Structures are given as C-alpha cells and as structure tokens.
PDB file of C-alpha atoms in Angstrom:
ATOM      1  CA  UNK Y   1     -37.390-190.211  60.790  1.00 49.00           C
ATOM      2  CA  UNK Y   2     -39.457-187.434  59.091  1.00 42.00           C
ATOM      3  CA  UNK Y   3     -40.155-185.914  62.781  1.00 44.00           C
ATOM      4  CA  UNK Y   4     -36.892-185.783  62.837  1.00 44.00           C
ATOM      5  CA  UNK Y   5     -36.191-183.433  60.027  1.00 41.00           C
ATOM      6  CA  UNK Y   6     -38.637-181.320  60.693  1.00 47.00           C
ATOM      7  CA  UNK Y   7     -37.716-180.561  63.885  1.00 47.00           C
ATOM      8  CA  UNK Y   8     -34.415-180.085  62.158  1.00 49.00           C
ATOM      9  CA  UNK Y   9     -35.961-177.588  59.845  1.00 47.00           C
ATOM     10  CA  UNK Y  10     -37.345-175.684  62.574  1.00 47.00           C
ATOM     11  CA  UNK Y  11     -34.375-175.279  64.299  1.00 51.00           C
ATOM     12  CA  UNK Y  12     -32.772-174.200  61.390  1.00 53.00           C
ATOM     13  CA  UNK Y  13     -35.297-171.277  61.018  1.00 55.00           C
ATOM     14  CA  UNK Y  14     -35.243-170.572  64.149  1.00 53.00           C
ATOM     15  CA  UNK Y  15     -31.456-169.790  64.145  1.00 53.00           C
ATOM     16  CA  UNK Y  16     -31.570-167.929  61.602  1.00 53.00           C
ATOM     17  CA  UNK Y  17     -34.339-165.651  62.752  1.00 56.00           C
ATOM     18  CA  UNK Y  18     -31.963-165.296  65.422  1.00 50.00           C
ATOM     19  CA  UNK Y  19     -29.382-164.092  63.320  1.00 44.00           C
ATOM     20  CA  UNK Y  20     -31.576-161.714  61.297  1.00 51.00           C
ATOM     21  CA  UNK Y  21     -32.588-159.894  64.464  1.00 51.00           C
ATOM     22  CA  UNK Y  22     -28.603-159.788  65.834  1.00 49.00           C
ATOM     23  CA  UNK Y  23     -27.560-158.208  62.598  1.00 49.00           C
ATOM     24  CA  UNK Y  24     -28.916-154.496  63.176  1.00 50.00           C
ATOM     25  CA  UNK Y  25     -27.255-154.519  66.383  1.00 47.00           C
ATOM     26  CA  UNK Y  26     -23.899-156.148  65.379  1.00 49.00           C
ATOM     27  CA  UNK Y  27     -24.227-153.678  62.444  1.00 51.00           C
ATOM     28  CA  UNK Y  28     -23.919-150.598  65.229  1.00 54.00           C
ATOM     29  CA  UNK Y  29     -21.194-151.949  66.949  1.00 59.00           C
ATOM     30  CA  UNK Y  30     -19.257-152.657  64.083  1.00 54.00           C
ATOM     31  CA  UNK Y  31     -19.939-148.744  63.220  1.00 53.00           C
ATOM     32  CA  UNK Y  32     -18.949-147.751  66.697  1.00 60.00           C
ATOM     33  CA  UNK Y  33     -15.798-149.785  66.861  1.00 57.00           C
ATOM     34  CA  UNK Y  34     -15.114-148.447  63.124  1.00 57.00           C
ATOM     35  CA  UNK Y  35     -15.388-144.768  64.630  1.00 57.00           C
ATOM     36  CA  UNK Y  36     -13.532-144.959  67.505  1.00 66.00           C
ATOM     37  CA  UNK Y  37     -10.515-146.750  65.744  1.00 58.00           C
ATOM     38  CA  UNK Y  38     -11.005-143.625  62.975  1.00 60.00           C
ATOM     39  CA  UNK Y  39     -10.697-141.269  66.195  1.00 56.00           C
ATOM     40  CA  UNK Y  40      -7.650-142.742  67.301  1.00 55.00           C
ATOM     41  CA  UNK Y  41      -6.095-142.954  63.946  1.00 53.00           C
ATOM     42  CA  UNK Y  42      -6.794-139.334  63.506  1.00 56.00           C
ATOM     43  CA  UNK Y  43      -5.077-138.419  66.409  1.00 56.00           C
ATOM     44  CA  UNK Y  44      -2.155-140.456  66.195  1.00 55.00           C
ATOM     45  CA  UNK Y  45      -1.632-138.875  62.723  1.00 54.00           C
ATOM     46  CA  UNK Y  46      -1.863-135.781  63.676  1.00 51.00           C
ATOM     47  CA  UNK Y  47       0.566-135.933  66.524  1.00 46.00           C
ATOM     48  CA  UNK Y  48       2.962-137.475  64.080  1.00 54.00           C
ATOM     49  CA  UNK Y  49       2.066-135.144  61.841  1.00 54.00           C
ATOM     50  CA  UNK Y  50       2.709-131.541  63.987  1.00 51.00           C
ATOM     51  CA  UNK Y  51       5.541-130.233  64.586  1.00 50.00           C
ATOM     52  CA  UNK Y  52       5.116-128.915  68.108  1.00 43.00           C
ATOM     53  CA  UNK Y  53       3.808-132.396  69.147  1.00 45.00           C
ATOM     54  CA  UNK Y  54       5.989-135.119  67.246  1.00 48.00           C
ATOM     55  CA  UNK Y  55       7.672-136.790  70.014  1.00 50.00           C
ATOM     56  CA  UNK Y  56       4.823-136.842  72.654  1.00 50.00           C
ATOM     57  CA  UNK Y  57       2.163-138.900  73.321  1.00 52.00           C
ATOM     58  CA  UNK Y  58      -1.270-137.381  73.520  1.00 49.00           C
ATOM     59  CA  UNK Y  59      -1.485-138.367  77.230  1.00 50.00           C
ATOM     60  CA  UNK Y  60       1.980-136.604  77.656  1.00 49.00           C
ATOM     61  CA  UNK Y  61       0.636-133.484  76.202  1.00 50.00           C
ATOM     62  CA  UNK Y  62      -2.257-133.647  78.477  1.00 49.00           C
ATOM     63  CA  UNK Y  63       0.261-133.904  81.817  1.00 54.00           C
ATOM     64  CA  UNK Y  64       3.658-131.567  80.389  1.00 56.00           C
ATOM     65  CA  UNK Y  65       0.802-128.570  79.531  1.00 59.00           C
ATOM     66  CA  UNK Y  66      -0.518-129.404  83.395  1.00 67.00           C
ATOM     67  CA  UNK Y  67       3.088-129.033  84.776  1.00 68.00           C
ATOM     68  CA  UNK Y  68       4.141-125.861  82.625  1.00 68.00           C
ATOM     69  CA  UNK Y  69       0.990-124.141  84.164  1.00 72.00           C
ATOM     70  CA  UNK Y  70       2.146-125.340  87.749  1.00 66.00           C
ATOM     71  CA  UNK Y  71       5.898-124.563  86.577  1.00 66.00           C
ATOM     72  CA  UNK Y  72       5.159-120.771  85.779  1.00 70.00           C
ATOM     73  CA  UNK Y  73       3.332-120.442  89.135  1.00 71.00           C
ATOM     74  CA  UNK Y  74       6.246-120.766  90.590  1.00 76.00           C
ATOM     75  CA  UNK Y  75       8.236-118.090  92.497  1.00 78.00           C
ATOM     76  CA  UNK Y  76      11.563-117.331  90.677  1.00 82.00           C
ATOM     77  CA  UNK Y  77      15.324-117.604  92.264  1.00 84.00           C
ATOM     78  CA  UNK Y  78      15.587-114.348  93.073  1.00 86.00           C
ATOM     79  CA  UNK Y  79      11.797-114.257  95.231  1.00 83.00           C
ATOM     80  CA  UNK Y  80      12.772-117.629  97.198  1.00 85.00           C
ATOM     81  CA  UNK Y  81      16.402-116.507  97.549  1.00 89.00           C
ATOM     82  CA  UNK Y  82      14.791-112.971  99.652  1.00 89.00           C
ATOM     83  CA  UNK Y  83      12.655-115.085 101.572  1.00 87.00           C
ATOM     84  CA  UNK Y  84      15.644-117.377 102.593  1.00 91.00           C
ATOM     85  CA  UNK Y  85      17.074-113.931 103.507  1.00 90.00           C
ATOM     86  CA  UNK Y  86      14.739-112.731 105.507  1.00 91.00           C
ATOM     87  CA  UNK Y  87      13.673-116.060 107.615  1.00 88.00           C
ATOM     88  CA  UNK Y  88      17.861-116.084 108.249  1.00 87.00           C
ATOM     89  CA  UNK Y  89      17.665-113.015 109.941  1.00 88.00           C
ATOM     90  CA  UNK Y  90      14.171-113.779 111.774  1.00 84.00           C
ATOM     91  CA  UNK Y  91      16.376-116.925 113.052  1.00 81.00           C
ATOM     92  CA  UNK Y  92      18.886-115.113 114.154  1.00 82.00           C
ATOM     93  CA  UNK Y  93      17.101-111.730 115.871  1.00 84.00           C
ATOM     94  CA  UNK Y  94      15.087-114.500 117.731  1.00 79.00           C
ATOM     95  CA  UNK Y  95      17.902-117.003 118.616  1.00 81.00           C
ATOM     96  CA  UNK Y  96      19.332-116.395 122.417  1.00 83.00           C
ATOM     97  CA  UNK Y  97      22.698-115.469 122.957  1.00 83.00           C
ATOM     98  CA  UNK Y  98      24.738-116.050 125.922  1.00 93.00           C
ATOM     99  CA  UNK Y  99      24.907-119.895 126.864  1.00 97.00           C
ATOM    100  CA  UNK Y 100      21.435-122.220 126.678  1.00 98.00           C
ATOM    101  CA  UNK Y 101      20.465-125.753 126.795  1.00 98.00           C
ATOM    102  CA  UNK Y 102      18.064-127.699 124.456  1.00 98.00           C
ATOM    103  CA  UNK Y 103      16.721-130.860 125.023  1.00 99.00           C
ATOM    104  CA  UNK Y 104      14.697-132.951 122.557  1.00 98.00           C
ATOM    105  CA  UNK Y 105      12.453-135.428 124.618  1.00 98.00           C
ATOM    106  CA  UNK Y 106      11.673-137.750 120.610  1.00 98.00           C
ATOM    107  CA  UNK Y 107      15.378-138.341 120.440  1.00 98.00           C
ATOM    108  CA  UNK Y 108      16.664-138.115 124.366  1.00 99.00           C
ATOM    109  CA  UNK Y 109      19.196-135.785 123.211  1.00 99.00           C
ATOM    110  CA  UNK Y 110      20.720-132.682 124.431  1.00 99.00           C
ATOM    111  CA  UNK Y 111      22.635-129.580 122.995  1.00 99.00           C
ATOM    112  CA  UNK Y 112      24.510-127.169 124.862  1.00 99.00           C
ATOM    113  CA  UNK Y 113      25.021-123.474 122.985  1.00 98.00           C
ATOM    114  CA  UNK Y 114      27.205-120.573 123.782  1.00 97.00           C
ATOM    115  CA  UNK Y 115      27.431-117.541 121.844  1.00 93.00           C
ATOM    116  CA  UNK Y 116      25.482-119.514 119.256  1.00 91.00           C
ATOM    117  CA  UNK Y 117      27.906-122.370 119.032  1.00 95.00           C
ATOM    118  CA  UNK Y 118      27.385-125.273 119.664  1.00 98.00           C
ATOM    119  CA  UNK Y 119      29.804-126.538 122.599  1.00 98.00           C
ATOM    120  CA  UNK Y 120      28.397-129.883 123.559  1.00 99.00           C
ATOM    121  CA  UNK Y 121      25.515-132.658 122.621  1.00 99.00           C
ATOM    122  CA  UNK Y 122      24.987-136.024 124.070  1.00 99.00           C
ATOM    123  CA  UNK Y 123      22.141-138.621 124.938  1.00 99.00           C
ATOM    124  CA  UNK Y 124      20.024-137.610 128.152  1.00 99.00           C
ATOM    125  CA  UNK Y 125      16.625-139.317 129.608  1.00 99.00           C
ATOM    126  CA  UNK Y 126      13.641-137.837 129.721  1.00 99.00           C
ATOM    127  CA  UNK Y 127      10.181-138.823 130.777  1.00 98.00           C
ATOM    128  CA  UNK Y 128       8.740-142.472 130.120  1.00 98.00           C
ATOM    129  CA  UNK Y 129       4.935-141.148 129.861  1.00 96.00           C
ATOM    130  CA  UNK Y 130       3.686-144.023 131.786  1.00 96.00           C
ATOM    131  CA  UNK Y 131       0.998-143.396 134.367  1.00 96.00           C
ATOM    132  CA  UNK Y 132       0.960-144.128 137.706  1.00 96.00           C
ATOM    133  CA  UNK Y 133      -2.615-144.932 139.867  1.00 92.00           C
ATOM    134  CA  UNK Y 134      -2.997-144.867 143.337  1.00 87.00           C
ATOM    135  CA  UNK Y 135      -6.481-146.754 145.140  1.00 82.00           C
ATOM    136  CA  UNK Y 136      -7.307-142.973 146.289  1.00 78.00           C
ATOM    137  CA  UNK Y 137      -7.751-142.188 142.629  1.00 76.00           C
ATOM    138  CA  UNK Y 138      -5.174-140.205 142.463  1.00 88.00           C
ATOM    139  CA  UNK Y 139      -2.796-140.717 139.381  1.00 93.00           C
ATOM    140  CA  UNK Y 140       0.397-139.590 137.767  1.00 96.00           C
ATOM    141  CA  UNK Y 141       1.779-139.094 134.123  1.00 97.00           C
ATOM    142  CA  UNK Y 142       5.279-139.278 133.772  1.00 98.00           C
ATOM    143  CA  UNK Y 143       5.885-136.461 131.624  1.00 98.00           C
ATOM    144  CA  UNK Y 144       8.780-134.020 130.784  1.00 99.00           C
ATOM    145  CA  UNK Y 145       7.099-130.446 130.656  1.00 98.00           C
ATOM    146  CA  UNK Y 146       7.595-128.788 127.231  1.00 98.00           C
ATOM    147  CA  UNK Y 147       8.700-125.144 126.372  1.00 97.00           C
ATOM    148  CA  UNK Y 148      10.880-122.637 127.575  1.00 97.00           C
ATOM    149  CA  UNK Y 149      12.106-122.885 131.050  1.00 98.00           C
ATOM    150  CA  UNK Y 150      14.936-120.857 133.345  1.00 98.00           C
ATOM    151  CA  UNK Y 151      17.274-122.310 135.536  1.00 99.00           C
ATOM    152  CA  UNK Y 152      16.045-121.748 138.753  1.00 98.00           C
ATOM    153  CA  UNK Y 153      18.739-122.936 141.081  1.00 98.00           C
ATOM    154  CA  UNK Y 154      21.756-124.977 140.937  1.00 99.00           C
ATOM    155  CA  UNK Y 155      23.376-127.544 143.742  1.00 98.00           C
ATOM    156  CA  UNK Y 156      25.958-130.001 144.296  1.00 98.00           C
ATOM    157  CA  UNK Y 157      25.723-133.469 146.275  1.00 98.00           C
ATOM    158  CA  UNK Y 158      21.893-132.831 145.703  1.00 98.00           C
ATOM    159  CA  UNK Y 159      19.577-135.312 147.982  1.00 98.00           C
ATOM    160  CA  UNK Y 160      16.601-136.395 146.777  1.00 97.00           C
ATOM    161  CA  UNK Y 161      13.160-136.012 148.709  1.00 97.00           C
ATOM    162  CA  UNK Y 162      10.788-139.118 147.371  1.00 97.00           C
ATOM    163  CA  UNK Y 163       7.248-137.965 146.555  1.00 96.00           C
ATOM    164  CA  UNK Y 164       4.100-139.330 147.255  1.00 95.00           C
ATOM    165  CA  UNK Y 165       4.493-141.654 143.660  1.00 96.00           C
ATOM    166  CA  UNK Y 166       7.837-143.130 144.330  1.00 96.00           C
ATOM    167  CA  UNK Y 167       6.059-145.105 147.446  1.00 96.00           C
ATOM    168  CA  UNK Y 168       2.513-145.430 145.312  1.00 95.00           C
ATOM    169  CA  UNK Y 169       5.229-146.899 143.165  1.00 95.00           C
ATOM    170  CA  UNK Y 170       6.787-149.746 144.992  1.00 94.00           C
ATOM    171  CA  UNK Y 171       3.536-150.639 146.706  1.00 93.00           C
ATOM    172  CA  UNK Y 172       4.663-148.915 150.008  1.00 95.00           C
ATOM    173  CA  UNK Y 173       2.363-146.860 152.483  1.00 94.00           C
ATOM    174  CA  UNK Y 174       2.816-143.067 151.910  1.00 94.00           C
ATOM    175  CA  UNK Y 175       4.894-141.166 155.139  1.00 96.00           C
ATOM    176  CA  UNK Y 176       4.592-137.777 156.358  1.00 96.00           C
ATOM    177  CA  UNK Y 177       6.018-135.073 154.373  1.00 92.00           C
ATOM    178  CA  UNK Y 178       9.435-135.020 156.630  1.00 92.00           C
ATOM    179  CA  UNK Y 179       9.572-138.891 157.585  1.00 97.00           C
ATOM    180  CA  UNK Y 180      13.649-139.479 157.454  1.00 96.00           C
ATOM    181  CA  UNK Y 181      12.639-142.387 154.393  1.00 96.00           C
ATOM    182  CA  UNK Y 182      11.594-139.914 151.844  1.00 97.00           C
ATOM    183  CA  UNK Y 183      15.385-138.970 151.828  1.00 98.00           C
ATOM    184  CA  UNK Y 184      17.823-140.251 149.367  1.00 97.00           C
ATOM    185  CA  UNK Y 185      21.347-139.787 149.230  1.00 96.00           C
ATOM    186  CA  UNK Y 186      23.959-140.421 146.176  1.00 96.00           C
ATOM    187  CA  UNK Y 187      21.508-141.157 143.392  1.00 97.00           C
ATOM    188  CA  UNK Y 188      20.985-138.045 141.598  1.00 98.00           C
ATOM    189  CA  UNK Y 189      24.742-137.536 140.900  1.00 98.00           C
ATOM    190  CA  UNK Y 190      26.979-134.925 142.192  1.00 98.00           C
ATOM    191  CA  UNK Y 191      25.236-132.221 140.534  1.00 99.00           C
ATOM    192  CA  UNK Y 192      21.032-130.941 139.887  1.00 99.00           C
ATOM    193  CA  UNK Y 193      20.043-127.756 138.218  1.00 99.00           C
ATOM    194  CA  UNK Y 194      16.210-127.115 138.979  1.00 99.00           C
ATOM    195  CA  UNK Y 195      14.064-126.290 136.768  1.00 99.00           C
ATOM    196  CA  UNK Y 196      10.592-125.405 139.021  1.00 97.00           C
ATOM    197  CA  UNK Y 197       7.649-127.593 140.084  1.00 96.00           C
ATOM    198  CA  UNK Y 198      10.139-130.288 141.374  1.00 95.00           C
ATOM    199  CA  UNK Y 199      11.940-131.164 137.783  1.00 98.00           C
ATOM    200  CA  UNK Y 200      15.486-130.874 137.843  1.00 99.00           C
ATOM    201  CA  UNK Y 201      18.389-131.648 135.069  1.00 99.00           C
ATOM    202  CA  UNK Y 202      20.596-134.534 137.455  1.00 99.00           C
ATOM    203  CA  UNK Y 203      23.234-137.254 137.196  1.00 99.00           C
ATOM    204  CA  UNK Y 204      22.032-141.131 137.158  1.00 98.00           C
ATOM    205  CA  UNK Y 205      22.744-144.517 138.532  1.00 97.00           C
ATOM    206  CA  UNK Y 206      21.167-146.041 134.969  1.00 95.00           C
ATOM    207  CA  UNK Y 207      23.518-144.833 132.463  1.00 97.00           C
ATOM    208  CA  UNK Y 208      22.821-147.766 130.296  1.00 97.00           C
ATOM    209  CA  UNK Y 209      19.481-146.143 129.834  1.00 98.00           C
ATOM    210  CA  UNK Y 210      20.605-142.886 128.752  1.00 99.00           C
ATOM    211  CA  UNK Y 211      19.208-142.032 125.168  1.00 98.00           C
ATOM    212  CA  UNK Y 212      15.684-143.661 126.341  1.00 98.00           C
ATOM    213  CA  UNK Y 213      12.331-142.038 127.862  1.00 98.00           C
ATOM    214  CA  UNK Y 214      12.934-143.651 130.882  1.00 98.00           C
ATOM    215  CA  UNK Y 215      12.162-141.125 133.948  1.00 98.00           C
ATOM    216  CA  UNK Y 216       9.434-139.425 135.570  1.00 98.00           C
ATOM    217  CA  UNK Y 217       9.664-136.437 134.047  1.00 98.00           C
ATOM    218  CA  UNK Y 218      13.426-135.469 135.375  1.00 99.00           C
ATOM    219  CA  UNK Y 219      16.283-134.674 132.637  1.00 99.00           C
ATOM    220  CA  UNK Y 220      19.151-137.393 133.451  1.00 99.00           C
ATOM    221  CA  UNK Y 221      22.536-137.265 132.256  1.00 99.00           C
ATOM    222  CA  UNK Y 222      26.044-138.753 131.719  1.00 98.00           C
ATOM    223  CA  UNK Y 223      28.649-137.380 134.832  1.00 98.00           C
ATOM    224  CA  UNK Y 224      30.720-135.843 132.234  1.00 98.00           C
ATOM    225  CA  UNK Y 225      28.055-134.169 130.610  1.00 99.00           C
ATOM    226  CA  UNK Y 226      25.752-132.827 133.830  1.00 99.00           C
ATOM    227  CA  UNK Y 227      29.277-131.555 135.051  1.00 99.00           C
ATOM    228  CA  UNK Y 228      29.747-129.702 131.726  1.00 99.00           C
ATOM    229  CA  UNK Y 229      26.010-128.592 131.583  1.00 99.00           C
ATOM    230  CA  UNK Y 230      25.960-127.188 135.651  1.00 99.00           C
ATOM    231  CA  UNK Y 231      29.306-124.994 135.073  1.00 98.00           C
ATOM    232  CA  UNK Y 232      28.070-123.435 131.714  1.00 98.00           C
ATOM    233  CA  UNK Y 233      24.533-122.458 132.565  1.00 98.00           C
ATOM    234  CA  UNK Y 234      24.354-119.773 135.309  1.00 98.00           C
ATOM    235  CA  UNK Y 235      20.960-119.269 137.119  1.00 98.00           C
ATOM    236  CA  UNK Y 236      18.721-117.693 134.849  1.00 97.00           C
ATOM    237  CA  UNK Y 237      19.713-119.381 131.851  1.00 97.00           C
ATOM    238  CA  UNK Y 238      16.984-121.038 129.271  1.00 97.00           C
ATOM    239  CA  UNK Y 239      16.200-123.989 128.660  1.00 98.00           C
ATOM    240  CA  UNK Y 240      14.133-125.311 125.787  1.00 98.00           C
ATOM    241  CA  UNK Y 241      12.434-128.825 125.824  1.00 98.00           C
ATOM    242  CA  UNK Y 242      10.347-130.021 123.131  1.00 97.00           C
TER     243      UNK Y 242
END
C-alpha cells in the first residue's frame, strides 16, 4: 500500500514537471495567436473604418487594384475600332473576286462564292486519312491536299482510270497501266473538275456518306450540287481547301 503512494507521488511530480517545462512554450503561442488575431482586427477596422475601402474585403482590394492596372492597359474604343477598320479592308483587298470554291476538309463542307456572295454551300467528302500498304512497301495516305488550287480542266461523263491502290486495295494483282480493268464507267457522276496530280471535285454513288471523310483524297458531291459547282467555276478558277 505505501509503494503504492509513492509511486503515486512520483507520478504526480513528474506531471507536473511536465507542465512547468510546456508553459514557456504554450506562453509563445498564446502570444503569437494573440498577435495575429490583433493583426486581423486591425485590418478589419480599418477597412471598416476608410472611406475608399468600406465595402471591400481586403482580398478584394488586393484583386480590383490588379484588374484596374490590367483595365487601363487596355486599348480604348476608338484604337480597336481602327484596327477593325483596317483588318476589314486587308479582308477585302485580299479576298478573290469573280466566282471560287472553298472546301473545309474538318466539317466536309463546301461554299461556292461569286462576286463575294455567297451562292451555294452543302456537305461534300473529302479524304478518310487512312493508309494503305502494299507487300512491296509501298504505301498510301488518303489525304485531301490543302491550299490554294486552280481548276485545271473540266469534263462530263468522266471515266475513271483505277490506280495502282484501288487493286492494292481489294487484294487484287496490279495490271498494266492500259489493261481495259483499270477503267470505270458511271461512278464518278456526270460531271469532274480536276484539280492536278489526279484529284478531281466528282459526283458519287455513296451519297449517304456525304458530310464524312470518306475518300481517297477526291472532293465528292451531291448531283445537284457538282452540277451547280462545274457550270459556275470556269477553268482557272481557285479553289481553297483547308
């Protein structure tokens, strides 16, 4: 029984050895969590307390002086109205006149100008960018070329002569460059407007895939609209694909 209270009594000194030690350092972080509370007191007083900054908070301050300095940087009406003016008339010195045809290969779309106007948009097909490998290593990317382009001729009832990839294609041996199968009749529609390097703007079979990136590199297009598209543009005429 008397161990027991001694060991009791140690205990009891020890703990509060303890605490003596702890003190000094509780005492600084009472001081420190005094001080900061004084800080923010101090400020919150004095932005109740000026007039200029009743009504915002002092992070608000911080950000609406940050966006005043950005705010002044900023050209005025009359600077960004002059550059409106002048990239208008850089538009228009550098836009074509006559008739022209662009073609946007993201979309599959089409629009047909004259005089500036536009006359006639639809959906069109345009290349599938699939690639093609044959066991001689050669290979093909199905592509539409981009940029600006000039109709190079113009036909009706055009015929189409298969290359090389179209029997690479369906697993067929490749014939000589004039063998009678390379020659396809009725699929291209009753009209083609070339465009160089064997890529032509032509009619389709596969209308249900117009709007789509669906060819090999070929611009396809709706009867109705390759018939408008081959009696507006003349030979010479651009084209721009992007």
């Amino acid at each position: 029984m008397e161990n027991e209270i001694n060991e009791e009594t140690i205990n009891s000194k020890k703990e509060q050895e303890i605490v003596k030690a702890c003190m000094p350092v509780w005492g600084w972080i009472g001081f420190i969590a005094i001080l900061i509370a004084s800080v923010v007191v101090a400020l919150l007083i004095l932005f109740s307390t000026t007039p200029w900054l009743k009504g915002r908070s002092l992070f608000y301050a911080i950000k609406q002086d940050s966006t005043e300095t950005a705010l002044a940087e900023l050209p005025s009406e009359k600077d960004v109205m002059a550059d409106i003016g002048r990239l208008q008339k850089k538009i228009e010195r550098l836009t074509p006149g006559g008739v022209y045809l662009i073609v946007n290969t993201t979309d599959n779309t089409f629009f047909l100008y004259q005089n500036k106007q536009l006359i006639r948009e639809g959906l069109c097909s345009t290349g599938s960018y699939t690639k093609l490998e044959a066991e001689n290593e050669k290979n093909w990317v199905f592509e539409t070329p981009k940029g600006v382009f000039t109709i190079k001729g113009k036909i009706t009832n055009p015929v189409w002569r298969r290359p090389d990839w179209a029997f690479v294609e369906e697993g067929l041996p490749i014939p000589p460059a004039n063998d009678p199968s390379r020659y396809e009749y009725g699929v291209l529609g009753d009209y083609a407007l070339s465009l160089g390097d064997g890529y032509l703007i032509h009619g389709t079979l596969y209308k249900r895939f117009l709007g789509q990136p669906v060819t090999h590199g070929c611009i396809r297009m709706n009867d109705d609209d390759l018939e408008a598209v081959y009696k507006t543009l003349p030979t010479g005429a651009k084209v721009f694909i992007y």
